[in-house]
PDB file of C-alpha atoms and ligand atoms in Angstrom:
ATOM      1  CA  MET A  45      -7.321  -1.163 -17.174  1.00 74.00           C
ATOM      2  CA  ASN A  46      -3.967   0.357 -16.783  1.00 89.00           C
ATOM      3  CA  ALA A  47      -1.551   0.298 -14.479  1.00 96.00           C
ATOM      4  CA  LEU A  48      -1.255   3.138 -12.161  1.00 97.00           C
ATOM      5  CA  LEU A  49       3.485   2.082 -11.711  1.00 98.00           C
ATOM      6  CA  GLU A  50       4.449  -0.262 -13.427  1.00 98.00           C
ATOM      7  CA  ALA A  51       8.232  -1.351 -13.354  1.00 98.00           C
ATOM      8  CA  GLN A  52      10.301  -3.666 -14.737  1.00 98.00           C
ATOM      9  CA  GLY A  53      13.766  -5.387 -14.731  1.00 98.00           C
ATOM     10  CA  LEU A  54      14.941  -3.005 -11.664  1.00 98.00           C
ATOM     11  CA  SER A  55      18.887  -3.576 -10.133  1.00 98.00           C
ATOM     12  CA  LEU A  56      20.222  -1.892  -7.368  1.00 98.00           C
ATOM     13  CA  ARG A  57      23.276  -3.358  -6.233  1.00 98.00           C
ATOM     14  CA  PHE A  58      25.434  -2.117  -2.847  1.00 97.00           C
ATOM     15  CA  GLY A  59      28.781  -3.958  -3.294  1.00 96.00           C
ATOM     16  CA  ARG A  60      28.839  -7.287  -3.048  1.00 96.00           C
ATOM     17  CA  VAL A  61      25.120  -7.030  -1.603  1.00 97.00           C
ATOM     18  CA  ARG A  62      22.327  -6.936  -5.114  1.00 97.00           C
ATOM     19  CA  ALA A  63      18.951  -4.733  -3.181  1.00 98.00           C
ATOM     20  CA  LEU A  64      16.797  -5.504  -6.284  1.00 98.00           C
ATOM     21  CA  ASP A  65      18.100  -8.068  -8.449  1.00 98.00           C
ATOM     22  CA  ASP A  66      15.172  -7.985 -12.117  1.00 98.00           C
ATOM     23  CA  VAL A  67      12.015  -7.474  -9.767  1.00 98.00           C
ATOM     24  CA  ALA A  68       8.848  -6.469 -11.297  1.00 98.00           C
ATOM     25  CA  ILE A  69       6.279  -5.157 -10.522  1.00 98.00           C
ATOM     26  CA  ALA A  70       2.873  -3.885 -11.007  1.00 98.00           C
ATOM     27  CA  ILE A  71      -0.530  -2.041  -8.917  1.00 98.00           C
ATOM     28  CA  TRP A  72      -3.537  -0.496 -10.212  1.00 96.00           C
ATOM     29  CA  PRO A  73      -5.809   2.213  -9.404  1.00 95.00           C
ATOM     30  CA  GLY A  74      -7.463   0.757  -5.667  1.00 94.00           C
ATOM     31  CA  GLU A  75      -5.263  -2.290  -5.169  1.00 96.00           C
ATOM     32  CA  VAL A  76      -3.443  -2.710  -2.072  1.00 97.00           C
ATOM     33  CA  LEU A  77      -0.025  -3.756  -2.390  1.00 98.00           C
ATOM     34  CA  ALA A  78       1.593  -5.563   0.292  1.00 97.00           C
ATOM     35  CA  VAL A  79       5.543  -6.626  -0.045  1.00 97.00           C
ATOM     36  CA  VAL A  80       6.602  -8.854   2.226  1.00 95.00           C
ATOM     37  CA  GLY A  81       9.819 -10.801   3.309  1.00 92.00           C
ATOM     38  CA  GLU A  82      12.817 -10.945   5.741  1.00 88.00           C
ATOM     39  CA  SER A  83      14.648  -8.430   6.706  1.00 91.00           C
ATOM     40  CA  GLY A  84      17.500  -7.130   4.017  1.00 94.00           C
ATOM     41  CA  SER A  85      15.591  -8.609   1.094  1.00 95.00           C
ATOM     42  CA  GLY A  86      15.145  -5.752  -0.627  1.00 97.00           C
ATOM     43  CA  LYS A  87      12.142  -3.897   0.661  1.00 96.00           C
ATOM     44  CA  SER A  88      12.177  -0.398   1.266  1.00 96.00           C
ATOM     45  CA  THR A  89      14.936  -0.257  -1.129  1.00 97.00           C
ATOM     46  CA  LEU A  90      11.929  -0.920  -3.983  1.00 98.00           C
ATOM     47  CA  LEU A  91      10.244   1.769  -2.241  1.00 97.00           C
ATOM     48  CA  ARG A  92      12.564   4.140  -2.762  1.00 96.00           C
ATOM     49  CA  VAL A  93      13.053   3.389  -6.052  1.00 98.00           C
ATOM     50  CA  LEU A  94       9.817   2.999  -6.794  1.00 98.00           C
ATOM     51  CA  SER A  95       9.124   6.314  -5.833  1.00 96.00           C
ATOM     52  CA  GLY A  96      12.378   8.006  -7.462  1.00 95.00           C
ATOM     53  CA  GLN A  97      14.226   8.714  -4.245  1.00 94.00           C
ATOM     54  CA  GLN A  98      16.554   6.381  -5.256  1.00 96.00           C
ATOM     55  CA  ARG A  99      17.257   5.604  -9.314  1.00 96.00           C
ATOM     56  CA  PRO A 100      17.646   1.815 -10.191  1.00 98.00           C
ATOM     57  CA  GLU A 101      20.948   0.454 -11.880  1.00 98.00           C
ATOM     58  CA  ALA A 102      18.364  -0.984 -14.307  1.00 98.00           C
ATOM     59  CA  GLY A 103      15.270  -0.957 -15.001  1.00 98.00           C
ATOM     60  CA  ILE A 104      12.348   0.918 -16.205  1.00 97.00           C
ATOM     61  CA  ILE A 105       9.048   2.738 -13.644  1.00 98.00           C
ATOM     62  CA  ARG A 106       6.832   3.435 -15.380  1.00 97.00           C
ATOM     63  CA  PHE A 107       3.624   5.873 -13.533  1.00 97.00           C
ATOM     64  CA  ASP A 108      -0.311   6.408 -15.605  1.00 95.00           C
ATOM     65  CA  GLY A 109       2.397   5.034 -18.895  1.00 94.00           C
ATOM     66  CA  THR A 110       4.971   7.761 -18.673  1.00 94.00           C
ATOM     67  CA  ASP A 111       8.260   7.156 -17.225  1.00 96.00           C
ATOM     68  CA  ILE A 112       9.177   9.041 -14.008  1.00 96.00           C
ATOM     69  CA  HIS A 113      13.176   8.714 -14.295  1.00 95.00           C
ATOM     70  CA  GLU A 114      12.526  10.541 -18.049  1.00 93.00           C
ATOM     71  CA  ALA A 115      10.006  13.049 -17.460  1.00 87.00           C
ATOM     72  CA  GLY A 116      13.622  14.591 -15.477  1.00 91.00           C
ATOM     73  CA  GLU A 117      13.020  16.264 -11.900  1.00 93.00           C
ATOM     74  CA  ALA A 118      10.998  18.593 -11.856  1.00 94.00           C
ATOM     75  CA  ALA A 119       7.837  16.671 -13.283  1.00 94.00           C
ATOM     76  CA  LEU A 120       9.152  13.616 -10.403  1.00 95.00           C
ATOM     77  CA  ARG A 121       8.833  16.250  -6.972  1.00 94.00           C
ATOM     78  CA  ARG A 122       5.492  17.514  -8.218  1.00 93.00           C
ATOM     79  CA  LEU A 123       4.946  13.611  -8.525  1.00 94.00           C
ATOM     80  CA  SER A 124       5.836  13.894  -5.369  1.00 93.00           C
ATOM     81  CA  ARG A 125       3.738  16.238  -4.054  1.00 91.00           C
ATOM     82  CA  THR A 126       0.188  15.177  -6.020  1.00 93.00           C
ATOM     83  CA  ASP A 127       0.112  12.174  -6.972  1.00 95.00           C
ATOM     84  CA  TRP A 128       2.169  10.630  -4.462  1.00 97.00           C
ATOM     85  CA  GLY A 129       2.333  10.545  -0.940  1.00 96.00           C
ATOM     86  CA  PHE A 130       5.101   8.605   1.507  1.00 96.00           C
ATOM     87  CA  VAL A 131       4.177   7.374   5.042  1.00 95.00           C
ATOM     88  CA  HIS A 132       7.092   6.597   6.995  1.00 93.00           C
ATOM     89  CA  GLN A 133       7.910   4.396   9.439  1.00 91.00           C
ATOM     90  CA  ASN A 134       9.269   7.063  12.132  1.00 93.00           C
ATOM     91  CA  PRO A 135       6.633   9.547  11.847  1.00 94.00           C
ATOM     92  CA  ARG A 136       9.495  12.000  13.080  1.00 94.00           C
ATOM     93  CA  ASP A 137      10.708  11.510   9.304  1.00 94.00           C
ATOM     94  CA  GLY A 138       6.905  12.426   7.864  1.00 94.00           C
ATOM     95  CA  LEU A 139       6.200  15.192  10.083  1.00 97.00           C
ATOM     96  CA  ARG A 140       7.859  18.530  11.046  1.00 96.00           C
ATOM     97  CA  MET A 141       7.988  18.328  14.669  1.00 96.00           C
ATOM     98  CA  ALA A 142       8.724  22.161  14.687  1.00 95.00           C
ATOM     99  CA  ILE A 143       5.504  23.079  13.486  1.00 97.00           C
ATOM    100  CA  SER A 144       1.523  22.708  14.592  1.00 98.00           C
ATOM    101  CA  ALA A 145      -0.587  19.386  13.601  1.00 98.00           C
ATOM    102  CA  GLY A 146      -2.562  22.268  11.352  1.00 97.00           C
ATOM    103  CA  GLY A 147       0.589  23.347  10.372  1.00 97.00           C
ATOM    104  CA  ASN A 148       1.341  19.940   8.877  1.00 97.00           C
ATOM    105  CA  ILE A 149      -1.635  18.854   7.367  1.00 97.00           C
ATOM    106  CA  GLY A 150      -1.654  23.059   5.938  1.00 96.00           C
ATOM    107  CA  GLU A 151       2.463  22.795   4.540  1.00 95.00           C
ATOM    108  CA  ARG A 152       1.279  20.017   2.545  1.00 93.00           C
ATOM    109  CA  LEU A 153      -2.065  22.289   0.895  1.00 94.00           C
ATOM    110  CA  MET A 154      -0.286  24.666   0.398  1.00 94.00           C
ATOM    111  CA  SER A 155       3.050  23.454  -1.922  1.00 91.00           C
ATOM    112  CA  ASN A 156       0.471  22.585  -3.626  1.00 89.00           C
ATOM    113  CA  GLY A 157      -0.957  25.831  -4.617  1.00 89.00           C
ATOM    114  CA  ALA A 158      -3.896  26.853  -1.532  1.00 90.00           C
ATOM    115  CA  ARG A 159      -3.210  30.087  -0.549  1.00 90.00           C
ATOM    116  CA  HIS A 160      -7.351  30.804   1.447  1.00 92.00           C
ATOM    117  CA  TYR A 161      -5.804  31.137   5.115  1.00 93.00           C
ATOM    118  CA  GLY A 162      -9.794  29.859   6.544  1.00 94.00           C
ATOM    119  CA  ASP A 163     -10.051  27.454   3.717  1.00 95.00           C
ATOM    120  CA  ILE A 164      -6.676  25.703   4.410  1.00 96.00           C
ATOM    121  CA  ARG A 165      -7.578  25.491   8.480  1.00 97.00           C
ATOM    122  CA  ALA A 166     -10.633  23.973   7.519  1.00 97.00           C
ATOM    123  CA  GLN A 167      -9.392  21.057   5.735  1.00 97.00           C
ATOM    124  CA  ALA A 168      -7.276  20.403   8.491  1.00 97.00           C
ATOM    125  CA  LYS A 169     -10.414  20.485  11.201  1.00 97.00           C
ATOM    126  CA  ASP A 170     -11.545  18.056   8.607  1.00 97.00           C
ATOM    127  CA  TRP A 171      -8.586  15.768   8.010  1.00 96.00           C
ATOM    128  CA  LEU A 172      -7.996  15.546  11.911  1.00 97.00           C
ATOM    129  CA  ALA A 173     -10.632  14.290  12.451  1.00 96.00           C
ATOM    130  CA  ARG A 174     -11.101  12.071   9.575  1.00 94.00           C
ATOM    131  CA  VAL A 175      -8.118  10.665  11.275  1.00 95.00           C
ATOM    132  CA  GLU A 176      -9.948  10.645  15.430  1.00 94.00           C
ATOM    133  CA  ILE A 177      -7.811  14.198  16.634  1.00 96.00           C
ATOM    134  CA  ASP A 178      -9.187  16.153  18.351  1.00 97.00           C
ATOM    135  CA  PRO A 179     -10.015  18.995  16.181  1.00 97.00           C
ATOM    136  CA  ALA A 180      -9.442  21.667  18.718  1.00 97.00           C
ATOM    137  CA  ARG A 181      -6.210  20.191  19.151  1.00 98.00           C
ATOM    138  CA  ILE A 182      -5.241  22.099  16.257  1.00 98.00           C
ATOM    139  CA  ASP A 183      -2.348  23.742  17.431  1.00 98.00           C
ATOM    140  CA  GLU A 184      -0.611  21.306  19.033  1.00 98.00           C
ATOM    141  CA  LEU A 185       3.246  20.121  18.465  1.00 98.00           C
ATOM    142  CA  PRO A 186       3.261  16.772  17.228  1.00 97.00           C
ATOM    143  CA  ARG A 187       5.554  16.349  19.730  1.00 95.00           C
ATOM    144  CA  ASN A 188       2.906  16.495  22.378  1.00 94.00           C
ATOM    145  CA  PHE A 189       1.072  13.527  20.491  1.00 96.00           C
ATOM    146  CA  SER A 190       1.029   9.791  21.457  1.00 93.00           C
ATOM    147  CA  GLY A 191       3.198   7.288  18.747  1.00 93.00           C
ATOM    148  CA  GLY A 192      -0.038   6.233  17.152  1.00 94.00           C
ATOM    149  CA  MET A 193      -1.761   9.988  16.963  1.00 95.00           C
ATOM    150  CA  GLN A 194       1.458  11.255  15.153  1.00 96.00           C
ATOM    151  CA  GLN A 195       1.340   8.391  12.863  1.00 95.00           C
ATOM    152  CA  ARG A 196      -2.375   9.408  12.327  1.00 95.00           C
ATOM    153  CA  LEU A 197      -0.673  13.255  11.399  1.00 97.00           C
ATOM    154  CA  GLN A 198       1.450  12.129   9.880  1.00 97.00           C
ATOM    155  CA  ILE A 199      -1.322   9.841   7.184  1.00 96.00           C
ATOM    156  CA  ALA A 200      -3.847  13.292   7.383  1.00 96.00           C
ATOM    157  CA  ARG A 201      -0.947  15.110   6.011  1.00 96.00           C
ATOM    158  CA  THR A 202      -0.145  12.307   3.387  1.00 96.00           C
ATOM    159  CA  LEU A 203      -3.441  11.830   2.020  1.00 96.00           C
ATOM    160  CA  VAL A 204      -4.721  16.021   2.285  1.00 95.00           C
ATOM    161  CA  THR A 205      -4.080  16.271  -1.419  1.00 94.00           C
ATOM    162  CA  ARG A 206      -5.688  13.488  -2.932  1.00 94.00           C
ATOM    163  CA  PRO A 207      -2.954  11.473  -3.653  1.00 96.00           C
ATOM    164  CA  ARG A 208      -3.489   8.440  -5.733  1.00 96.00           C
ATOM    165  CA  LEU A 209      -0.712   5.599  -5.063  1.00 97.00           C
ATOM    166  CA  VAL A 210       0.928   5.870  -1.114  1.00 97.00           C
ATOM    167  CA  PHE A 211       3.904   4.236  -0.573  1.00 98.00           C
ATOM    168  CA  MET A 212       3.993   3.117   3.023  1.00 97.00           C
ATOM    169  CA  ASP A 213       6.608   1.469   4.695  1.00 95.00           C
ATOM    170  CA  GLU A 214       6.483  -0.263   7.906  1.00 94.00           C
ATOM    171  CA  PRO A 215       4.285   2.345   8.553  1.00 92.00           C
ATOM    172  CA  THR A 216       2.738   0.646  12.066  1.00 90.00           C
ATOM    173  CA  GLY A 217       6.012  -0.623  13.259  1.00 86.00           C
ATOM    174  CA  GLY A 218       6.854   1.635  16.087  1.00 82.00           C
ATOM    175  CA  LEU A 219       2.916   1.255  17.893  1.00 88.00           C
ATOM    176  CA  ASP A 220       1.858  -1.020  20.488  1.00 89.00           C
ATOM    177  CA  VAL A 221      -0.356  -4.117  18.544  1.00 88.00           C
ATOM    178  CA  SER A 222      -3.759  -2.388  20.510  1.00 87.00           C
ATOM    179  CA  VAL A 223      -2.701   0.341  18.681  1.00 90.00           C
ATOM    180  CA  GLN A 224      -1.256  -1.150  15.470  1.00 90.00           C
ATOM    181  CA  ALA A 225      -4.920  -2.994  14.559  1.00 89.00           C
ATOM    182  CA  LYS A 226      -6.380   0.125  15.681  1.00 90.00           C
ATOM    183  CA  LEU A 227      -4.115   2.249  12.475  1.00 91.00           C
ATOM    184  CA  LEU A 228      -4.984  -1.052   9.977  1.00 92.00           C
ATOM    185  CA  ASP A 229      -9.043  -0.198  10.339  1.00 91.00           C
ATOM    186  CA  MET A 230      -8.413   3.491   9.708  1.00 92.00           C
ATOM    187  CA  LEU A 231      -6.341   2.536   6.798  1.00 93.00           C
ATOM    188  CA  ARG A 232      -8.692   0.185   5.069  1.00 92.00           C
ATOM    189  CA  ALA A 233     -11.200   2.659   5.634  1.00 93.00           C
ATOM    190  CA  LEU A 234      -9.754   5.575   3.743  1.00 93.00           C
ATOM    191  CA  ALA A 235      -8.085   3.390   1.075  1.00 92.00           C
ATOM    192  CA  ARG A 236     -11.819   2.027   0.215  1.00 93.00           C
ATOM    193  CA  ASP A 237     -13.451   4.952   0.611  1.00 94.00           C
ATOM    194  CA  LEU A 238     -10.336   7.527  -1.022  1.00 93.00           C
ATOM    195  CA  SER A 239      -9.782   4.230  -4.032  1.00 93.00           C
ATOM    196  CA  LEU A 240      -5.959   4.827  -2.589  1.00 96.00           C
ATOM    197  CA  ALA A 241      -3.767   2.690  -4.185  1.00 97.00           C
ATOM    198  CA  ILE A 242      -0.913   1.654  -1.892  1.00 97.00           C
ATOM    199  CA  ILE A 243       1.905   0.055  -1.608  1.00 98.00           C
ATOM    200  CA  ILE A 244       2.487  -1.593   2.194  1.00 97.00           C
ATOM    201  CA  VAL A 245       6.226  -2.449   3.091  1.00 96.00           C
ATOM    202  CA  THR A 246       5.461  -4.714   6.290  1.00 91.00           C
ATOM    203  CA  HIS A 247       6.883  -8.303   7.696  1.00 84.00           C
ATOM    204  CA  ASP A 248       3.819  -8.045   9.744  1.00 86.00           C
ATOM    205  CA  ILE A 249       1.711 -10.943   7.730  1.00 89.00           C
ATOM    206  CA  ALA A 250      -1.845 -10.724   9.060  1.00 88.00           C
ATOM    207  CA  ALA A 251      -1.443  -6.989   8.787  1.00 91.00           C
ATOM    208  CA  ALA A 252      -1.172  -7.626   4.543  1.00 93.00           C
ATOM    209  CA  ARG A 253      -3.600  -9.943   4.842  1.00 93.00           C
ATOM    210  CA  LEU A 254      -6.280  -8.081   6.074  1.00 92.00           C
ATOM    211  CA  LEU A 255      -5.334  -4.663   3.366  1.00 94.00           C
ATOM    212  CA  ALA A 256      -3.816  -6.564   0.940  1.00 96.00           C
ATOM    213  CA  HIS A 257      -5.914  -7.531  -2.219  1.00 97.00           C
ATOM    214  CA  ARG A 258      -2.593  -8.715  -2.843  1.00 98.00           C
ATOM    215  CA  ILE A 259       0.891  -9.452  -1.992  1.00 97.00           C
ATOM    216  CA  VAL A 260       4.295  -9.734  -3.175  1.00 97.00           C
ATOM    217  CA  VAL A 261       6.717 -12.094  -1.819  1.00 96.00           C
ATOM    218  CA  MET A 262      10.987 -10.749  -1.619  1.00 96.00           C
ATOM    219  CA  ARG A 263      14.135 -12.243  -0.904  1.00 95.00           C
ATOM    220  CA  HIS A 264      17.167 -11.293  -1.265  1.00 96.00           C
ATOM    221  CA  GLY A 265      16.439  -8.915  -4.112  1.00 98.00           C
ATOM    222  CA  GLN A 266      13.798 -11.095  -5.990  1.00 98.00           C
ATOM    223  CA  VAL A 267      10.378 -11.087  -6.114  1.00 98.00           C
ATOM    224  CA  VAL A 268       9.851 -15.298  -5.503  1.00 97.00           C
ATOM    225  CA  GLU A 269       6.323 -15.514  -5.411  1.00 97.00           C
ATOM    226  CA  GLU A 270       3.185 -13.099  -6.285  1.00 97.00           C
ATOM    227  CA  GLY A 271      -0.874 -13.523  -5.613  1.00 98.00           C
ATOM    228  CA  LEU A 272      -4.230 -12.327  -4.400  1.00 98.00           C
ATOM    229  CA  THR A 273      -3.541 -12.543  -0.875  1.00 97.00           C
ATOM    230  CA  ASP A 274      -5.926 -15.383   0.264  1.00 96.00           C
ATOM    231  CA  ARG A 275      -4.173 -17.802  -1.992  1.00 97.00           C
ATOM    232  CA  VAL A 276      -0.643 -16.905  -1.725  1.00 97.00           C
ATOM    233  CA  LEU A 277      -1.194 -17.016   2.468  1.00 95.00           C
ATOM    234  CA  ASP A 278      -3.496 -19.906   2.392  1.00 95.00           C
ATOM    235  CA  ASP A 279      -1.419 -22.049  -0.394  1.00 96.00           C
ATOM    236  CA  PRO A 280       1.826 -20.382  -0.599  1.00 95.00           C
ATOM    237  CA  GLN A 281       3.504 -21.870  -3.553  1.00 96.00           C
ATOM    238  CA  HIS A 282       7.189 -21.134  -2.871  1.00 95.00           C
ATOM    239  CA  PRO A 283       9.210 -23.380  -0.111  1.00 93.00           C
ATOM    240  CA  TYR A 284      10.506 -19.755   1.527  1.00 92.00           C
ATOM    241  CA  THR A 285       6.527 -17.906   1.325  1.00 93.00           C
ATOM    242  CA  GLN A 286       5.890 -21.444   2.752  1.00 93.00           C
ATOM    243  CA  LEU A 287       8.370 -21.347   5.731  1.00 91.00           C
ATOM    244  CA  LEU A 288       7.069 -16.942   6.854  1.00 88.00           C
ATOM    245  CA  VAL A 289       3.364 -18.542   6.664  1.00 89.00           C
ATOM    246  CA  SER A 290       4.261 -21.663   8.791  1.00 87.00           C
ATOM    247  CA  SER A 291       6.550 -19.469  10.763  1.00 78.00           C
ATOM    248  CA  VAL A 292       3.569 -17.088  11.495  1.00 68.00           C
ATOM    249  CA  LEU A 293       1.209 -19.401  12.875  1.00 59.00           C
ATOM    250  CA  ALA A 294       4.245 -21.214  14.602  1.00 57.00           C
ATOM    251  CA  ALA A 295       4.475 -17.773  16.879  1.00 53.00           C
TER     252      ALA A 295
HETATM  253  N1  LIG B 120      22.237   3.297   1.189  1.00 96.95           N
HETATM  254  C1  LIG B 120      22.705   1.609   1.743  1.00 96.95           C
HETATM  255  N2  LIG B 120      23.879   0.946   1.102  1.00 96.95           N
HETATM  256  C2  LIG B 120      24.296   0.069   1.333  1.00 96.95           C
HETATM  257  N3  LIG B 120      23.856  -1.407   1.045  1.00 96.95           N
HETATM  258  C3  LIG B 120      22.646  -0.718   1.621  1.00 96.95           C
HETATM  259  C4  LIG B 120      21.602   0.399   1.577  1.00 96.95           C
HETATM  260  N4  LIG B 120      20.895   0.434   1.729  1.00 96.95           N
HETATM  261  C5  LIG B 120      20.410  -1.440   1.167  1.00 96.95           C
HETATM  262  N5  LIG B 120      21.532  -1.215   1.858  1.00 96.95           N
HETATM  263  C6  LIG B 120      21.501  -3.006   1.370  1.00 96.95           C
HETATM  264  O1  LIG B 120      20.450  -3.368   0.810  1.00 96.95           O
HETATM  265  C7  LIG B 120      19.775  -5.197   1.109  1.00 96.95           C
HETATM  266  C8  LIG B 120      18.335  -4.701   0.961  1.00 96.95           C
HETATM  267  O2  LIG B 120      17.874  -3.526   2.169  1.00 96.95           O
HETATM  268  P1  LIG B 120      16.374  -2.731   2.436  1.00 96.95           P
HETATM  269  O3  LIG B 120      16.744  -1.664   2.993  1.00 96.95           O
HETATM  270  O4  LIG B 120      15.993  -2.875   1.131  1.00 96.95           O
HETATM  271  O5  LIG B 120      15.590  -4.151   2.775  1.00 96.95           O
HETATM  272  P2  LIG B 120      14.638  -4.378   3.797  1.00 96.95           P
HETATM  273  O6  LIG B 120      14.288  -5.609   3.092  1.00 96.95           O
HETATM  274  O7  LIG B 120      13.485  -3.035   3.744  1.00 96.95           O
HETATM  275  O8  LIG B 120      15.150  -4.163   5.703  1.00 96.95           O
HETATM  276  P3  LIG B 120      14.581  -4.660   6.522  1.00 96.95           P
HETATM  277  O9  LIG B 120      12.782  -4.861   6.933  1.00 96.95           O
HETATM  278  O10 LIG B 120      14.591  -4.696   8.151  1.00 96.95           O
HETATM  279  O11 LIG B 120      13.432  -3.053   7.065  1.00 96.95           O
HETATM  280  C9  LIG B 120      20.027  -5.136   2.495  1.00 96.95           C
HETATM  281  O12 LIG B 120      21.541  -5.556   1.918  1.00 96.95           O
HETATM  282  C10 LIG B 120      20.506  -4.085   2.994  1.00 96.95           C
HETATM  283  O13 LIG B 120      21.972  -3.598   3.536  1.00 96.95           O
HETATM  284 MG1  LIG B 121      13.396  -2.104   5.486  1.00 96.95          MG
END
């Protein structure tokens, strides 16, 4: 089986900071990959670069075997609309707060060519139910929703077009612990049911253990360790990973 997304030699500096330093990474169809590491280790930069939002100074990124930058801007924009999804830490960055919940879901469908109002509304209702938002609230603005609901709406908006790969940067970051747990359970079920590949950035080792098949550990812009989740967390090899795992156990 070929990798869905594969990158090699990614490097990017901001002034003297090496945000990415010769990073290689791959994700397979249906796989959940967690990227962990301390603040400033380059996790968000890696997601932005992998998803084509920022160009690396060096390196190559292939999706489905095709170089995402070689294919041109239009092709990259089409990927972002279709095969890729992006879930932001702050739902405000991924939602349009001035349009209804149903509109938020429908907009993504329409940008992929859906035109039939009844179908769009039916799919929006279906997705609201899937993320456990009462479909009767379809015409409400997202600002009436709690943080957890907004995040679930952002997930519905992202998944309605059935992307194959979803990038998530700390999707549970701003939420209460109990709300986080519920959202993680939901993400796990959706990933499994839809065979989604997910690259999720998190500093929450427990979330990584729950969701991810594989873990990549970053430090100072480099991947210092990677492997199957249980192996990395139960038998960390790199001193930095050992510190990361033990500091969680001690907390
Ligand atoms: N646009 C930018 N301009 C200047 N420096 C940047 C920019 N984006 C990131 N950096 C720097 O690159 C390094 C990596 O940042 P990045 O945001 O990728 O880290 P992170 O692992 O996501 O951290 P956090 O856990 O705090 O979100 C940091 O030193 C950061 O200050
Ligand atoms: Mg970040």
